[in-house]
Amino acid sequence: MQVAETNTAVREETARVFFAIWPDAAAQRRLAELAERLETVCDGRKVRAENIHLTLVFLGEVSVDRLDALCQAANEVQGAGVRAFDFAVEEIRYWKHNRIAYAGTVKVSQELLDLVSALQSALSAAGFSFDRQAYVPHITLARKAKCPAPSIEFRTGLPELAQPVVWPVREWVLVKSGQANGRSGYTPIGRWPLV
Ligand code: ATP
Ligand code: MG
């Protein structure tokens, strides 16, 4: 938790939070292997296996007094017709501007878009603000990466997947981001099932 200074000099306790989906154990293993390879190929810093995730909506600093209201808003989404789906990672990609190597999906499933959109609507209705940029699903695998030039081994400069990494998405979570035991990490503070 952080203590934020407001312009009225009132100190407010906040938490850095976001909604996300975590891979199941088998997908986590494969994504962690890819992160390991990217650390070598791109000379980057891999994301640790337990931290690999897909962000749905990032809120940033929220007053701890508002976390119950945030969970209430998320409860509303359950009645909005969201459904379970399979998430498929088909490609490893690279953003030069922030030097992030990530796992991406070629065909974004409608169920994922519906979930994000229902969540955004519920959060807006409850008075929460968040980044409204078009949603681009991505799973960060390595930071401070330098994507190498294409080679015989890597046609795009990045490892290619022989098989997509697919997992059944059966829940989404609210996560607090921050330091724990001296390492940056995430702590789930709410869970919602998808059926
Ligand atoms: P760190 O910033 O400590 O290196 P991190 O980026 O994983 O680690 P956060 O910055 O708390 O931790 O971000 C949590 C999640 O939200 C990550 O998936 C991150 O990509 C995403 N995120 C962070 N900032 C934004 C933003 N402004 N808009 C959209 N997503 C964001
Ligand atoms: Mg960050």
PDB file of C-alpha atoms and ligand atoms in Angstrom:
ATOM      1  CA  MET A   1       0.000   0.000   0.000  1.00  0.00           C
ATOM      2  CA  GLN A   2       1.154   3.529  -0.674  1.00  0.00           C
ATOM      3  CA  VAL A   3       0.343   6.776   1.055  1.00  0.00           C
ATOM      4  CA  ALA A   4      -0.397   9.390  -1.581  1.00  0.00           C
ATOM      5  CA  GLU A   5      -0.177  13.149  -1.010  1.00  0.00           C
ATOM      6  CA  THR A   6      -3.204  14.946  -2.384  1.00  0.00           C
ATOM      7  CA  ASN A   7      -3.197  18.649  -3.236  1.00  0.00           C
ATOM      8  CA  THR A   8      -5.138  19.331  -0.051  1.00  0.00           C
ATOM      9  CA  ALA A   9      -2.228  17.759   1.847  1.00  0.00           C
ATOM     10  CA  VAL A  10      -4.530  15.028   3.186  1.00  0.00           C
ATOM     11  CA  ARG A  11      -2.656  11.739   3.167  1.00  0.00           C
ATOM     12  CA  GLU A  12      -4.661   8.936   1.668  1.00  0.00           C
ATOM     13  CA  GLU A  13      -3.753   5.258   1.755  1.00  0.00           C
ATOM     14  CA  THR A  14      -3.893   3.718  -1.710  1.00  0.00           C
ATOM     15  CA  ALA A  15      -3.229   0.405  -3.444  1.00  0.00           C
ATOM     16  CA  ARG A  16      -1.983  -0.088  -7.029  1.00  0.00           C
ATOM     17  CA  VAL A  17      -4.517  -2.481  -8.526  1.00  0.00           C
ATOM     18  CA  PHE A  18      -5.525  -4.124 -11.795  1.00  0.00           C
ATOM     19  CA  PHE A  19      -7.847  -6.836 -13.091  1.00  0.00           C
ATOM     20  CA  ALA A  20      -6.170  -9.764 -14.824  1.00  0.00           C
ATOM     21  CA  ILE A  21      -6.200 -13.391 -15.898  1.00  0.00           C
ATOM     22  CA  TRP A  22      -3.547 -15.876 -14.791  1.00  0.00           C
ATOM     23  CA  PRO A  23      -2.494 -18.861 -16.954  1.00  0.00           C
ATOM     24  CA  ASP A  24      -3.096 -22.387 -15.651  1.00  0.00           C
ATOM     25  CA  ALA A  25      -0.084 -24.439 -14.504  1.00  0.00           C
ATOM     26  CA  ALA A  26       0.731 -25.997 -17.895  1.00  0.00           C
ATOM     27  CA  ALA A  27       0.474 -22.677 -19.776  1.00  0.00           C
ATOM     28  CA  GLN A  28       2.458 -20.928 -17.049  1.00  0.00           C
ATOM     29  CA  ARG A  29       5.255 -23.488 -17.503  1.00  0.00           C
ATOM     30  CA  ARG A  30       5.396 -22.973 -21.264  1.00  0.00           C
ATOM     31  CA  LEU A  31       5.227 -19.174 -20.992  1.00  0.00           C
ATOM     32  CA  ALA A  32       7.975 -19.234 -18.346  1.00  0.00           C
ATOM     33  CA  GLU A  33      10.174 -21.294 -20.730  1.00  0.00           C
ATOM     34  CA  LEU A  34       9.579 -18.671 -23.416  1.00  0.00           C
ATOM     35  CA  ALA A  35      10.468 -15.884 -20.966  1.00  0.00           C
ATOM     36  CA  GLU A  36      13.681 -17.777 -20.189  1.00  0.00           C
ATOM     37  CA  ARG A  37      14.555 -18.015 -23.893  1.00  0.00           C
ATOM     38  CA  LEU A  38      13.767 -14.340 -24.419  1.00  0.00           C
ATOM     39  CA  GLU A  39      16.103 -13.386 -21.595  1.00  0.00           C
ATOM     40  CA  THR A  40      18.889 -14.957 -23.649  1.00  0.00           C
ATOM     41  CA  VAL A  41      17.747 -14.051 -27.171  1.00  0.00           C
ATOM     42  CA  CYS A  42      16.842 -10.430 -26.325  1.00  0.00           C
ATOM     43  CA  ASP A  43      19.269  -9.868 -23.482  1.00  0.00           C
ATOM     44  CA  GLY A  44      16.255  -8.793 -21.406  1.00  0.00           C
ATOM     45  CA  ARG A  45      14.937  -9.388 -17.903  1.00  0.00           C
ATOM     46  CA  LYS A  46      12.405 -12.222 -17.797  1.00  0.00           C
ATOM     47  CA  VAL A  47       9.122 -12.036 -15.891  1.00  0.00           C
ATOM     48  CA  ARG A  48       9.114 -14.685 -13.154  1.00  0.00           C
ATOM     49  CA  ALA A  49       6.737 -17.629 -13.774  1.00  0.00           C
ATOM     50  CA  GLU A  50       4.367 -16.749 -10.937  1.00  0.00           C
ATOM     51  CA  ASN A  51       4.034 -13.153 -12.205  1.00  0.00           C
ATOM     52  CA  ILE A  52       3.106 -13.989 -15.828  1.00  0.00           C
ATOM     53  CA  HIS A  53      -0.424 -12.679 -16.510  1.00  0.00           C
ATOM     54  CA  LEU A  54      -2.802 -11.009 -18.933  1.00  0.00           C
ATOM     55  CA  THR A  55      -4.045  -7.598 -17.761  1.00  0.00           C
ATOM     56  CA  LEU A  56      -7.732  -6.844 -18.388  1.00  0.00           C
ATOM     57  CA  VAL A  57      -8.044  -3.340 -16.907  1.00  0.00           C
ATOM     58  CA  PHE A  58      -5.347  -1.382 -15.083  1.00  0.00           C
ATOM     59  CA  LEU A  59      -6.644   1.091 -12.482  1.00  0.00           C
ATOM     60  CA  GLY A  60      -3.429   2.253 -10.832  1.00  0.00           C
ATOM     61  CA  GLU A  61      -3.641   3.856  -7.376  1.00  0.00           C
ATOM     62  CA  VAL A  62      -7.050   3.411  -5.746  1.00  0.00           C
ATOM     63  CA  SER A  63      -7.939   4.542  -2.233  1.00  0.00           C
ATOM     64  CA  VAL A  64      -8.100   1.495   0.060  1.00  0.00           C
ATOM     65  CA  ASP A  65     -11.471   2.847   1.233  1.00  0.00           C
ATOM     66  CA  ARG A  66     -12.752   2.263  -2.326  1.00  0.00           C
ATOM     67  CA  LEU A  67     -11.612  -1.367  -2.683  1.00  0.00           C
ATOM     68  CA  ASP A  68     -14.964  -2.749  -1.449  1.00  0.00           C
ATOM     69  CA  ALA A  69     -16.759  -0.582  -4.015  1.00  0.00           C
ATOM     70  CA  LEU A  70     -14.338  -1.877  -6.649  1.00  0.00           C
ATOM     71  CA  CYS A  71     -15.249  -5.475  -5.770  1.00  0.00           C
ATOM     72  CA  GLN A  72     -18.958  -4.559  -5.842  1.00  0.00           C
ATOM     73  CA  ALA A  73     -18.492  -3.130  -9.354  1.00  0.00           C
ATOM     74  CA  ALA A  74     -16.775  -6.369 -10.392  1.00  0.00           C
ATOM     75  CA  ASN A  75     -19.724  -8.353  -8.963  1.00  0.00           C
ATOM     76  CA  GLU A  76     -21.989  -6.524 -11.428  1.00  0.00           C
ATOM     77  CA  VAL A  77     -19.988  -8.019 -14.318  1.00  0.00           C
ATOM     78  CA  GLN A  78     -21.059 -11.546 -13.351  1.00  0.00           C
ATOM     79  CA  GLY A  79     -24.630 -10.719 -14.378  1.00  0.00           C
ATOM     80  CA  ALA A  80     -23.545  -9.141 -17.679  1.00  0.00           C
ATOM     81  CA  GLY A  81     -23.402 -12.366 -19.716  1.00  0.00           C
ATOM     82  CA  VAL A  82     -19.625 -12.913 -19.607  1.00  0.00           C
ATOM     83  CA  ARG A  83     -18.583 -16.474 -20.486  1.00  0.00           C
ATOM     84  CA  ALA A  84     -15.633 -18.855 -20.098  1.00  0.00           C
ATOM     85  CA  PHE A  85     -13.253 -19.106 -23.067  1.00  0.00           C
ATOM     86  CA  ASP A  86      -9.886 -20.469 -24.142  1.00  0.00           C
ATOM     87  CA  PHE A  87      -7.007 -18.018 -24.442  1.00  0.00           C
ATOM     88  CA  ALA A  88      -4.454 -18.832 -27.126  1.00  0.00           C
ATOM     89  CA  VAL A  89      -0.954 -17.350 -27.387  1.00  0.00           C
ATOM     90  CA  GLU A  90       0.202 -17.735 -30.969  1.00  0.00           C
ATOM     91  CA  GLU A  91       3.090 -15.308 -31.360  1.00  0.00           C
ATOM     92  CA  ILE A  92       5.988 -13.730 -29.559  1.00  0.00           C
ATOM     93  CA  ARG A  93       6.169 -10.015 -30.340  1.00  0.00           C
ATOM     94  CA  TYR A  94       8.215  -7.000 -29.426  1.00  0.00           C
ATOM     95  CA  TRP A  95       7.415  -3.342 -28.673  1.00  0.00           C
ATOM     96  CA  LYS A  96      10.449  -1.242 -29.473  1.00  0.00           C
ATOM     97  CA  HIS A  97       9.166   1.909 -27.719  1.00  0.00           C
ATOM     98  CA  ASN A  98       9.128   0.286 -24.257  1.00  0.00           C
ATOM     99  CA  ARG A  99      11.466  -2.652 -24.996  1.00  0.00           C
ATOM    100  CA  ILE A 100       8.913  -5.253 -23.968  1.00  0.00           C
ATOM    101  CA  ALA A 101       8.862  -8.745 -25.474  1.00  0.00           C
ATOM    102  CA  TYR A 102       5.422 -10.266 -25.042  1.00  0.00           C
ATOM    103  CA  ALA A 103       3.134 -13.135 -25.926  1.00  0.00           C
ATOM    104  CA  GLY A 104       0.331 -12.085 -28.242  1.00  0.00           C
ATOM    105  CA  THR A 105      -2.790 -13.511 -29.751  1.00  0.00           C
ATOM    106  CA  VAL A 106      -3.698 -13.366 -33.446  1.00  0.00           C
ATOM    107  CA  LYS A 107      -7.460 -13.773 -33.140  1.00  0.00           C
ATOM    108  CA  VAL A 108      -8.757 -12.028 -30.021  1.00  0.00           C
ATOM    109  CA  SER A 109     -11.729 -14.005 -28.693  1.00  0.00           C
ATOM    110  CA  GLN A 110     -15.075 -12.238 -28.466  1.00  0.00           C
ATOM    111  CA  GLU A 111     -15.534 -13.524 -24.907  1.00  0.00           C
ATOM    112  CA  LEU A 112     -12.343 -11.734 -23.818  1.00  0.00           C
ATOM    113  CA  LEU A 113     -13.458  -8.483 -25.463  1.00  0.00           C
ATOM    114  CA  ASP A 114     -16.905  -8.853 -23.841  1.00  0.00           C
ATOM    115  CA  LEU A 115     -15.331  -9.382 -20.416  1.00  0.00           C
ATOM    116  CA  VAL A 116     -13.091  -6.305 -20.754  1.00  0.00           C
ATOM    117  CA  SER A 117     -15.939  -4.189 -22.050  1.00  0.00           C
ATOM    118  CA  ALA A 118     -18.369  -5.312 -19.282  1.00  0.00           C
ATOM    119  CA  LEU A 119     -15.686  -4.607 -16.688  1.00  0.00           C
ATOM    120  CA  GLN A 120     -14.953  -1.149 -18.112  1.00  0.00           C
ATOM    121  CA  SER A 121     -18.685  -0.288 -18.108  1.00  0.00           C
ATOM    122  CA  ALA A 122     -19.160  -1.462 -14.502  1.00  0.00           C
ATOM    123  CA  LEU A 123     -16.060   0.443 -13.344  1.00  0.00           C
ATOM    124  CA  SER A 124     -17.124   3.641 -15.115  1.00  0.00           C
ATOM    125  CA  ALA A 125     -20.642   3.386 -13.666  1.00  0.00           C
ATOM    126  CA  ALA A 126     -19.095   3.067 -10.187  1.00  0.00           C
ATOM    127  CA  GLY A 127     -16.949   6.167 -10.762  1.00  0.00           C
ATOM    128  CA  PHE A 128     -13.551   4.512 -11.279  1.00  0.00           C
ATOM    129  CA  SER A 129     -11.173   5.872 -13.900  1.00  0.00           C
ATOM    130  CA  PHE A 130      -8.712   3.842 -15.982  1.00  0.00           C
ATOM    131  CA  ASP A 131      -6.765   3.894 -19.227  1.00  0.00           C
ATOM    132  CA  ARG A 132      -9.291   4.001 -22.097  1.00  0.00           C
ATOM    133  CA  GLN A 133      -6.873   3.111 -24.911  1.00  0.00           C
ATOM    134  CA  ALA A 134      -7.985   0.340 -27.278  1.00  0.00           C
ATOM    135  CA  TYR A 135      -7.475  -3.008 -25.579  1.00  0.00           C
ATOM    136  CA  VAL A 136      -4.467  -4.934 -26.911  1.00  0.00           C
ATOM    137  CA  PRO A 137      -4.157  -8.239 -25.061  1.00  0.00           C
ATOM    138  CA  HIS A 138      -0.510  -8.943 -24.258  1.00  0.00           C
ATOM    139  CA  ILE A 139       1.433 -11.027 -21.762  1.00  0.00           C
ATOM    140  CA  THR A 140       4.739  -9.389 -20.868  1.00  0.00           C
ATOM    141  CA  LEU A 141       7.519 -12.002 -20.890  1.00  0.00           C
ATOM    142  CA  ALA A 142      10.697  -9.899 -20.830  1.00  0.00           C
ATOM    143  CA  ARG A 143      11.546  -6.272 -20.087  1.00  0.00           C
ATOM    144  CA  LYS A 144      14.507  -4.165 -21.188  1.00  0.00           C
ATOM    145  CA  ALA A 145      14.645  -6.466 -24.201  1.00  0.00           C
ATOM    146  CA  LYS A 146      16.587  -5.804 -27.385  1.00  0.00           C
ATOM    147  CA  CYS A 147      14.955  -7.694 -30.205  1.00  0.00           C
ATOM    148  CA  PRO A 148      17.705  -9.140 -32.424  1.00  0.00           C
ATOM    149  CA  ALA A 149      17.735  -8.898 -36.225  1.00  0.00           C
ATOM    150  CA  PRO A 150      16.051 -11.772 -38.108  1.00  0.00           C
ATOM    151  CA  SER A 151      18.299 -14.801 -38.526  1.00  0.00           C
ATOM    152  CA  ILE A 152      18.156 -18.340 -39.914  1.00  0.00           C
ATOM    153  CA  GLU A 153      17.118 -19.516 -36.447  1.00  0.00           C
ATOM    154  CA  PHE A 154      14.591 -16.711 -35.790  1.00  0.00           C
ATOM    155  CA  ARG A 155      12.870 -15.458 -38.957  1.00  0.00           C
ATOM    156  CA  THR A 156      11.309 -12.489 -37.111  1.00  0.00           C
ATOM    157  CA  GLY A 157      14.191 -12.081 -34.672  1.00  0.00           C
ATOM    158  CA  LEU A 158      12.032 -13.720 -32.010  1.00  0.00           C
ATOM    159  CA  PRO A 159      11.338 -17.354 -31.110  1.00  0.00           C
ATOM    160  CA  GLU A 160       8.417 -18.848 -33.035  1.00  0.00           C
ATOM    161  CA  LEU A 161       5.873 -21.137 -31.430  1.00  0.00           C
ATOM    162  CA  ALA A 162       5.514 -24.615 -32.940  1.00  0.00           C
ATOM    163  CA  GLN A 163       2.180 -24.931 -31.123  1.00  0.00           C
ATOM    164  CA  PRO A 164       0.051 -22.185 -29.588  1.00  0.00           C
ATOM    165  CA  VAL A 165      -0.051 -21.988 -25.794  1.00  0.00           C
ATOM    166  CA  VAL A 166      -3.727 -22.426 -24.924  1.00  0.00           C
ATOM    167  CA  TRP A 167      -5.450 -22.511 -21.574  1.00  0.00           C
ATOM    168  CA  PRO A 168      -9.090 -22.533 -20.411  1.00  0.00           C
ATOM    169  CA  VAL A 169      -9.934 -19.221 -18.723  1.00  0.00           C
ATOM    170  CA  ARG A 170     -12.276 -20.004 -15.841  1.00  0.00           C
ATOM    171  CA  GLU A 171     -11.754 -17.005 -13.571  1.00  0.00           C
ATOM    172  CA  TRP A 172     -10.484 -13.437 -13.442  1.00  0.00           C
ATOM    173  CA  VAL A 173      -8.889 -11.703 -10.512  1.00  0.00           C
ATOM    174  CA  LEU A 174      -8.318  -8.328  -8.878  1.00  0.00           C
ATOM    175  CA  VAL A 175      -4.654  -7.957  -8.010  1.00  0.00           C
ATOM    176  CA  LYS A 176      -2.631  -5.597  -5.866  1.00  0.00           C
ATOM    177  CA  SER A 177       0.741  -4.742  -7.352  1.00  0.00           C
ATOM    178  CA  GLY A 178       3.717  -3.817  -5.227  1.00  0.00           C
ATOM    179  CA  GLN A 179       6.714  -4.813  -3.203  1.00  0.00           C
ATOM    180  CA  ALA A 180       6.479  -7.998  -1.134  1.00  0.00           C
ATOM    181  CA  ASN A 181       9.543  -9.357   0.669  1.00  0.00           C
ATOM    182  CA  GLY A 182      11.717  -6.879  -1.174  1.00  0.00           C
ATOM    183  CA  ARG A 183      10.598  -8.088  -4.640  1.00  0.00           C
ATOM    184  CA  SER A 184       7.977  -6.585  -6.892  1.00  0.00           C
ATOM    185  CA  GLY A 185       5.021  -8.920  -7.097  1.00  0.00           C
ATOM    186  CA  TYR A 186       1.277  -9.304  -7.138  1.00  0.00           C
ATOM    187  CA  THR A 187      -1.271 -10.299  -4.476  1.00  0.00           C
ATOM    188  CA  PRO A 188      -4.785 -11.400  -5.502  1.00  0.00           C
ATOM    189  CA  ILE A 189      -7.469  -9.585  -3.493  1.00  0.00           C
ATOM    190  CA  GLY A 190     -10.592 -10.818  -5.334  1.00  0.00           C
ATOM    191  CA  ARG A 191     -11.668 -13.630  -7.695  1.00  0.00           C
ATOM    192  CA  TRP A 192     -14.655 -14.048 -10.022  1.00  0.00           C
ATOM    193  CA  PRO A 193     -15.540 -17.305 -11.820  1.00  0.00           C
ATOM    194  CA  LEU A 194     -16.383 -17.682 -15.513  1.00  0.00           C
ATOM    195  CA  VAL A 195     -18.713 -20.517 -16.530  1.00  0.00           C
TER     196      VAL A 195
HETATM  197  P1  ATP B   1       6.868  -2.859 -12.519  1.00  0.00           P
HETATM  198  O1  ATP B   1       6.128  -1.628 -12.978  1.00  0.00           O
HETATM  199  O2  ATP B   1       7.088  -2.895 -11.027  1.00  0.00           O
HETATM  200  O3  ATP B   1       8.079  -3.164 -13.308  1.00  0.00           O
HETATM  201  P2  ATP B   1       4.567  -4.223 -13.532  1.00  0.00           P
HETATM  202  O4  ATP B   1       4.584  -3.315 -14.727  1.00  0.00           O
HETATM  203  O5  ATP B   1       4.282  -5.663 -13.749  1.00  0.00           O
HETATM  204  O6  ATP B   1       5.932  -4.135 -12.762  1.00  0.00           O
HETATM  205  P3  ATP B   1       2.496  -2.545 -12.627  1.00  0.00           P
HETATM  206  O7  ATP B   1       3.174  -1.348 -13.222  1.00  0.00           O
HETATM  207  O8  ATP B   1       1.834  -2.399 -11.302  1.00  0.00           O
HETATM  208  O9  ATP B   1       3.519  -3.712 -12.472  1.00  0.00           O
HETATM  209  O10 ATP B   1       1.452  -3.055 -13.694  1.00  0.00           O
HETATM  210  C1  ATP B   1       0.578  -4.139 -13.445  1.00  0.00           C
HETATM  211  C2  ATP B   1      -0.016  -4.577 -14.768  1.00  0.00           C
HETATM  212  O11 ATP B   1      -0.742  -3.497 -15.354  1.00  0.00           O
HETATM  213  C3  ATP B   1       1.026  -4.984 -15.810  1.00  0.00           C
HETATM  214  O12 ATP B   1       0.460  -6.000 -16.615  1.00  0.00           O
HETATM  215  C4  ATP B   1       1.210  -3.736 -16.632  1.00  0.00           C
HETATM  216  O13 ATP B   1       1.589  -4.035 -17.963  1.00  0.00           O
HETATM  217  C5  ATP B   1      -0.191  -3.132 -16.608  1.00  0.00           C
HETATM  218  N1  ATP B   1      -0.136  -1.664 -16.667  1.00  0.00           N
HETATM  219  C6  ATP B   1       0.672  -0.849 -15.959  1.00  0.00           C
HETATM  220  N2  ATP B   1       0.455   0.453 -16.252  1.00  0.00           N
HETATM  221  C7  ATP B   1      -0.520   0.462 -17.195  1.00  0.00           C
HETATM  222  C8  ATP B   1      -1.214   1.493 -17.909  1.00  0.00           C
HETATM  223  N3  ATP B   1      -0.950   2.777 -17.727  1.00  0.00           N
HETATM  224  N4  ATP B   1      -2.159   1.115 -18.792  1.00  0.00           N
HETATM  225  C9  ATP B   1      -2.449  -0.169 -18.993  1.00  0.00           C
HETATM  226  N5  ATP B   1      -1.850  -1.202 -18.353  1.00  0.00           N
HETATM  227  C10 ATP B   1      -0.906  -0.892 -17.470  1.00  0.00           C
HETATM  228 MG    MG B   2       4.788  -1.151 -14.671  1.00  0.00          MG
END
